[in-house]
Coordinates of C-alpha atoms in Angstrom, one line a residue:
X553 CA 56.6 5.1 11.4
X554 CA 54.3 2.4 10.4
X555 CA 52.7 2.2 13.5
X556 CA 51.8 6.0 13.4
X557 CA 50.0 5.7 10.0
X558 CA 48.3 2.7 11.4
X559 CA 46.8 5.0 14.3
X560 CA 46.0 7.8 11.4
X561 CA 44.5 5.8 9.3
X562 CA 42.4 4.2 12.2
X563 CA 41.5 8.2 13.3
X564 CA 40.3 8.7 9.7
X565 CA 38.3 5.3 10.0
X566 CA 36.7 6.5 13.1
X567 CA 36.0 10.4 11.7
X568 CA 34.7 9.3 8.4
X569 CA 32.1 6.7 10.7
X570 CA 30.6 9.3 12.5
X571 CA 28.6 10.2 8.9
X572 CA 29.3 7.1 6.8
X573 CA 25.7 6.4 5.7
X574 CA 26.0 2.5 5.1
X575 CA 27.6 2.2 8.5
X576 CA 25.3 4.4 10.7
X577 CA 22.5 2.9 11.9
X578 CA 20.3 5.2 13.6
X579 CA 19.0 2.7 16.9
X580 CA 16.1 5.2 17.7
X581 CA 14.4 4.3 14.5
X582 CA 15.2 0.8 13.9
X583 CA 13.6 -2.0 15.0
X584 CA 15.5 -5.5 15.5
X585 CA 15.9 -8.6 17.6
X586 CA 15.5 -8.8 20.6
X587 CA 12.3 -6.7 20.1
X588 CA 10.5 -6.2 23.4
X589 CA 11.5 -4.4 26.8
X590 CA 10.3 -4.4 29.7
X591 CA 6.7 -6.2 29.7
X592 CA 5.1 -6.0 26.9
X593 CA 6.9 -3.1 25.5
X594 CA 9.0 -2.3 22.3
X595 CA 11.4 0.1 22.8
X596 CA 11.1 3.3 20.6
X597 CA 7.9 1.8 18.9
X598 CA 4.2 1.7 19.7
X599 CA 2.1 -0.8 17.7
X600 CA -1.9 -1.0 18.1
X601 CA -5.3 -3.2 16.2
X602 CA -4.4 -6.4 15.3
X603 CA -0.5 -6.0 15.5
X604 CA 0.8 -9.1 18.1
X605 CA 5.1 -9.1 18.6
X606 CA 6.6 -12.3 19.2
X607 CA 10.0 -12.9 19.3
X608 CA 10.5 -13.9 15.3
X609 CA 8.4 -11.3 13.9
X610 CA 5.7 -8.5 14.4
X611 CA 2.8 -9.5 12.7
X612 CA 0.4 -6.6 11.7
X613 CA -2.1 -8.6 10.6
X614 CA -3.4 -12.3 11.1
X615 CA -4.9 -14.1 7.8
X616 CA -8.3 -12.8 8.8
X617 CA -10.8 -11.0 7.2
X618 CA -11.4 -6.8 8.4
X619 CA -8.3 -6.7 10.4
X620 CA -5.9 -3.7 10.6
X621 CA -3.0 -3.2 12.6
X622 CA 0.3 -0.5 12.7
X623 CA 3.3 -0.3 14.3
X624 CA 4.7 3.3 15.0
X625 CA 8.2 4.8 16.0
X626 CA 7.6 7.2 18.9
X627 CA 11.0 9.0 17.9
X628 CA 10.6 12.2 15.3
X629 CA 13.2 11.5 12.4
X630 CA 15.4 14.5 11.9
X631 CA 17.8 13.2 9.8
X632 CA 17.4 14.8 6.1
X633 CA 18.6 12.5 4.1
X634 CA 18.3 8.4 5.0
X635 CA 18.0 4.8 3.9
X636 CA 15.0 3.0 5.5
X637 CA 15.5 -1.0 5.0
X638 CA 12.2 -3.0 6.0
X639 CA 12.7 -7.2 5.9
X640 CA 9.3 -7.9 5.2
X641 CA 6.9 -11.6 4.9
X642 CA 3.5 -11.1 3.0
X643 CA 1.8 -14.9 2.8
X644 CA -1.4 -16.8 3.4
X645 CA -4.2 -19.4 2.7
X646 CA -5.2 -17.7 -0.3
X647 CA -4.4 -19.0 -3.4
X648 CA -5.7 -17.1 -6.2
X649 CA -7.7 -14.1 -3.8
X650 CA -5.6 -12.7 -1.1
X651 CA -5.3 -9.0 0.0
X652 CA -5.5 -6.2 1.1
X653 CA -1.9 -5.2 1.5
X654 CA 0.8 -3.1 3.4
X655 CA 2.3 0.6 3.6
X656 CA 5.1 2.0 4.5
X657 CA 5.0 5.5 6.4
X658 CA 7.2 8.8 6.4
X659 CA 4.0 10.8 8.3
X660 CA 3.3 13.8 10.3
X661 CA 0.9 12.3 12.2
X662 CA 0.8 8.6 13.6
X663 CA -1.1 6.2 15.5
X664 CA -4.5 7.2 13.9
X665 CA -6.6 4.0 11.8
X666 CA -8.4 5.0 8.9
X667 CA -9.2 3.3 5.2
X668 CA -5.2 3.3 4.0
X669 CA -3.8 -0.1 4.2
X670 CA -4.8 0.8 8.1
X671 CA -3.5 4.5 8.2
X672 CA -6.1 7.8 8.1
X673 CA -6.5 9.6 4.4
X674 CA -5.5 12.8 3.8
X675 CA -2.3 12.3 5.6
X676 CA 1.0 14.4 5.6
X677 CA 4.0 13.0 4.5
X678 CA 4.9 9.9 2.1
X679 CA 3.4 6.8 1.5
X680 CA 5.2 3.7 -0.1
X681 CA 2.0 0.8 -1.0
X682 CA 2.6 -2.8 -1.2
X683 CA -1.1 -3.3 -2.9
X684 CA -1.6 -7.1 -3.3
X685 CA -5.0 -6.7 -4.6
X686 CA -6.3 -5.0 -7.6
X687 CA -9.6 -3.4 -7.1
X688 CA -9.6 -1.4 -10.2
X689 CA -12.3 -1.8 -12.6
X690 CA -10.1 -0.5 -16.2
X691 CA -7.2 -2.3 -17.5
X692 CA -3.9 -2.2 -15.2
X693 CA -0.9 -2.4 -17.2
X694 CA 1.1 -4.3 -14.2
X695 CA 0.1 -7.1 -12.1
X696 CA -0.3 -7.4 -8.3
X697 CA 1.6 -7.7 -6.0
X698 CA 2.7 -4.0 -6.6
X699 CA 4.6 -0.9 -4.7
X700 CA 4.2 2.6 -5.6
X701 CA 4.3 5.8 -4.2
X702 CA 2.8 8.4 -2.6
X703 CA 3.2 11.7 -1.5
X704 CA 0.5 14.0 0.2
X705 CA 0.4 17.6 1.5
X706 CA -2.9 16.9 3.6
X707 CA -5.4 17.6 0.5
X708 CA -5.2 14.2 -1.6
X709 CA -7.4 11.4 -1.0
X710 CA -6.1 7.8 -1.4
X711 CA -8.3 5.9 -4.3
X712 CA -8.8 2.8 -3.0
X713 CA -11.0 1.4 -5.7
X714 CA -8.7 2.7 -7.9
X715 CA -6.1 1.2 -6.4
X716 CA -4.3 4.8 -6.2
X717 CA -2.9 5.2 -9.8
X718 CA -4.5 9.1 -10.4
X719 CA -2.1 9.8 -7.1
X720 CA 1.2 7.6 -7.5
X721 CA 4.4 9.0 -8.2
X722 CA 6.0 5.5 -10.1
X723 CA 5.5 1.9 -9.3
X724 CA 6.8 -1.3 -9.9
X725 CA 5.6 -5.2 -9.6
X726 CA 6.9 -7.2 -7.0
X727 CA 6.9 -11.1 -7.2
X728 CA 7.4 -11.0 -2.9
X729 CA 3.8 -13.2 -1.9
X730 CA 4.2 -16.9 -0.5
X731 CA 7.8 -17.5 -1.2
X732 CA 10.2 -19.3 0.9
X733 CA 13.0 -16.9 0.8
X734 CA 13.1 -13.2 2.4
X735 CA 12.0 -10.8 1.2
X736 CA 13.1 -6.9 1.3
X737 CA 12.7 -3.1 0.4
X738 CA 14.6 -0.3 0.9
X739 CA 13.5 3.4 0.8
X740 CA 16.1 6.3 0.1
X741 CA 15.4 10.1 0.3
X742 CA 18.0 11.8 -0.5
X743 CA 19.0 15.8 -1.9
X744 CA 15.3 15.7 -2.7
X745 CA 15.2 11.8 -4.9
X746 CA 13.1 10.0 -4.0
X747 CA 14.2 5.6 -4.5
X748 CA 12.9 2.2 -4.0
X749 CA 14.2 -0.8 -4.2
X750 CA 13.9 -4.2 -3.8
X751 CA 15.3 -8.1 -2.9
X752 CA 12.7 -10.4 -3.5
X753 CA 14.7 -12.8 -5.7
X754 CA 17.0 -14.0 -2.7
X755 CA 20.0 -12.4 -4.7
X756 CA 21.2 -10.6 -1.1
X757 CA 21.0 -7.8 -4.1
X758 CA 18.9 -4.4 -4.2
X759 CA 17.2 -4.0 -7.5
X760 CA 15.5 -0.4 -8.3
X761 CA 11.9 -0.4 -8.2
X762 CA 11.8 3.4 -9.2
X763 CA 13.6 6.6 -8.8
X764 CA 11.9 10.0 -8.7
X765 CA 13.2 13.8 -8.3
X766 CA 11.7 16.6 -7.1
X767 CA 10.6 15.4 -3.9
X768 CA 10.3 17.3 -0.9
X769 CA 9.6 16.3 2.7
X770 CA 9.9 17.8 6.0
X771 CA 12.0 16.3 8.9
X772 CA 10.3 16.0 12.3
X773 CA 7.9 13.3 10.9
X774 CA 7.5 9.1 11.9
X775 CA 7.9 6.3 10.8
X776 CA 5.6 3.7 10.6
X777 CA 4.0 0.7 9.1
X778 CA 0.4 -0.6 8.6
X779 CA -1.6 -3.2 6.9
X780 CA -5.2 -4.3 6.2
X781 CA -7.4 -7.1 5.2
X782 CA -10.8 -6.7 4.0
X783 CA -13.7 -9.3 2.4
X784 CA -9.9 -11.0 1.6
X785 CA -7.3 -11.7 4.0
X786 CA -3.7 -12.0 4.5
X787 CA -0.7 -12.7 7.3
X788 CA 1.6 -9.0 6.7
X789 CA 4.7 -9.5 8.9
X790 CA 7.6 -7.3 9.8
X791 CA 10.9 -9.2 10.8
X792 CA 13.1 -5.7 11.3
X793 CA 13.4 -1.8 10.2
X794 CA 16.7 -0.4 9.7
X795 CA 17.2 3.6 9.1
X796 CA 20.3 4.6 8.3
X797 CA 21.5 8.1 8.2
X798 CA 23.2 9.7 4.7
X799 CA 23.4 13.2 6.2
X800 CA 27.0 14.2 5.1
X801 CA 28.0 17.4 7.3
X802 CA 30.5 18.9 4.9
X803 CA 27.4 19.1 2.5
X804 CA 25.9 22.5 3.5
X805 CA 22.4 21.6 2.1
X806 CA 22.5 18.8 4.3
X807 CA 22.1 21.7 7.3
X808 CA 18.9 23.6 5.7
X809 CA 16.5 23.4 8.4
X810 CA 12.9 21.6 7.1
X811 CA 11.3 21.6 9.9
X812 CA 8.5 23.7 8.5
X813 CA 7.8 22.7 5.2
X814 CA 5.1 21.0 3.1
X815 CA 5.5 17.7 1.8
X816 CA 5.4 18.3 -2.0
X817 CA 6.2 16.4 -5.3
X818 CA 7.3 17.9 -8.5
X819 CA 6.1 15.1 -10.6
X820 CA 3.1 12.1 -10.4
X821 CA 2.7 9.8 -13.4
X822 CA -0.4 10.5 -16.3
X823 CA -3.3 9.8 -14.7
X824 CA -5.4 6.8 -16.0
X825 CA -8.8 7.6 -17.3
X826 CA -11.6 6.6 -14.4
X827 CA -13.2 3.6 -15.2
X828 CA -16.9 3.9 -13.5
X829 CA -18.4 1.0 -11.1
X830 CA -21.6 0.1 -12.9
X831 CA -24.6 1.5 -11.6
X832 CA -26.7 -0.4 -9.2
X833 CA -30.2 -1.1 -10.1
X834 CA -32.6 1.3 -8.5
X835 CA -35.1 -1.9 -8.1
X836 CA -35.2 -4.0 -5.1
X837 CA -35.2 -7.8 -4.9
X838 CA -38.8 -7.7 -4.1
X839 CA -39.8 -5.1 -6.7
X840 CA -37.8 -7.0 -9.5
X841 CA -40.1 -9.9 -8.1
X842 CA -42.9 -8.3 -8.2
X843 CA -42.2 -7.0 -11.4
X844 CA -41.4 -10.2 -12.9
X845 CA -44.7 -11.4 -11.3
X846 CA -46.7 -8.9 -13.0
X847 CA -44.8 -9.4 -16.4
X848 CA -46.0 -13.3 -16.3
X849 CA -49.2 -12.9 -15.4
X850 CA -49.6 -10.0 -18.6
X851 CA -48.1 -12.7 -20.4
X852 CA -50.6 -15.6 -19.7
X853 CA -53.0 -13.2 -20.0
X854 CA -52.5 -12.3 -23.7
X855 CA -51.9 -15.9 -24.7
X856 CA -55.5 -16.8 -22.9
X857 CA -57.0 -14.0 -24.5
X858 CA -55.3 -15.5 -27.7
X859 CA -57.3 -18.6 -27.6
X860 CA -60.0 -17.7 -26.7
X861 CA -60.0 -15.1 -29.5
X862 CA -59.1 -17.7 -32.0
X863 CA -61.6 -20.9 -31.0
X864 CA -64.3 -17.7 -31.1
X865 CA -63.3 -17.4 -34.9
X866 CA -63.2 -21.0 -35.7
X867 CA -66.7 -21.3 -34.3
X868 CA -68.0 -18.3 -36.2
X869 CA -66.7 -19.9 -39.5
X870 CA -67.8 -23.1 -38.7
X871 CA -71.4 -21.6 -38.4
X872 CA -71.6 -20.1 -41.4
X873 CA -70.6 -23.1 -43.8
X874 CA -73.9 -24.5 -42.4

């Protein structure tokens, strides 16, 4: 008898797997040691710019200055509802001015370079920012290093000198720059929530960086993750990518088909008023010379005509006491 419930319980075991979300790890869109194939090649994921493999880490971007690089999965994610876990290493020279940063793609479209942490604006899909420099000109209420969220329909344009706060869904700070220990974040969509969360205290411990409802994104699109520096600089590595599935197929939501819908969000945080870049002065270096030139010379001029004017009066009074 015992035997027999050991063999039931082991069915169950192997049933329940087939759907268990912490176990199932979905190969296809994971990324893990040993990383390269054949050649030069990484199975399942195409990487491009300034993105070199070795066999420790992928690094998307060297600690030099106007470098971009990406790494893409070539495999469409039709999974609803998953758990992406990225181990991550952002560290450099730079002591006090380091950046650009990193992102973290769920996107229609991939492979294509633009002005977003190495990824084209407008995109489709969602966007999760690990913005190590502040560019914004008003008062931040959070420090950098900092992730937020973002999610796009095609019509909303990343505001890089605003650092992207009139677009973010929530954000958090994250204390993950130049430390010894790894460092981690996890992204979960699921039934339409949107989480992030992170282990950058070396607690081998997620702790929430926020959690947003109302969130709605299409399945069919890639994953993927870029980085960028710019006048500042900094090494973005990637040591693995885990998705794992948290479809459950008795859950008959779980089976609506999303092929064909528009990445949307219910809800984004107040926007921040802008704070304007001051205006640059419509005068040249050499006309400010000039000017400044001109200005001196009006200036002897009238302090010449000054004495003169005055040992003119002196002599005129001297005259007529004699």
């Amino acid at each position: 008898m015992f035997p027999q419930l050991v063999q039931i319980a082991a069915l169950l075991l192997v049933v329940n797997a087939e759907w268990n979300t912490k176990d199932y790890m979905k190969r296809e869109h994971s990324l893990i040691k040993p990383y390269q194939g054949a050649g030069m090649s990484v199975p399942f994921w195409d990487f491009m710019g300034s993105t070199m493999v070795t066999s420790n880490y992928v690094r998307i971007t060297p600690d030099l200055q106007s470098a971009q690089g990406s790494l893409w999965n070539t495999v469409p994610c039709n999974v609803r509802n998953w758990e992406l876990q990225v181990h991550l290493k952002i560290h450099g020279k730079g002591k006090d001015l380091f950046g650009d940063g990193m992102a973290i793609w769920y996107a229609k479209d991939r492979m294509v370079p633009g002005p977003v942490f190495g990824n084209m604006d407008y995109h489709h899909g969602l966007a999760v920012i690990i913005d190590t420099y502040s560019n914004h000109n008003g008062p931040h209420n959070h420090q950098h290093p900092y992730i937020s969220a973002m999610v796009n329909n095609g019509t909303l344009h990343y505001d890089h000198d605003r650092d992207g706060t009139h677009t973010q869904l929530a954000g958090c700070e994250a204390k993950m720059r130049n430390v010894d220990h790894d460092t981690y974040i996890a992204i979960r969509y699921e039934q339409d929530i949107l989480s992030v969360s992170t282990d950058m205290e070396n607690k081998a411990a997620w702790k929430e960086c926020f959690s947003v409802r109302g969130i709605r994104l299409p399945t069919g699109y890639y994953f993927g993750i870029t980085a960028a520096t710019g006048d500042l600089s900094d090494i973005h590595d990637v040591l693995s990518v885990r998705l794992y599935e948290l479809d459950d197929p008795n859950n008959g939501k779980d089976n609506e088909d999303r092929s064909q819908i528009v990445p949307q969000a219910s809800y984004f945080e107040p926007p921040r008023d802008h704070v304007d870049d001051p205006k640059p002065s419509s005068l040249s270096g050499v006309k400010m010379f000039l000017l400044m030139m001109v200005g001196a010379i009006a200036i002897i001029a009238c302090v010449v005509f000054s004495i003169m004017f005055y040992q003119k009066h002196q002599e005129n009074t001297r005259k007529r006491f004699y």
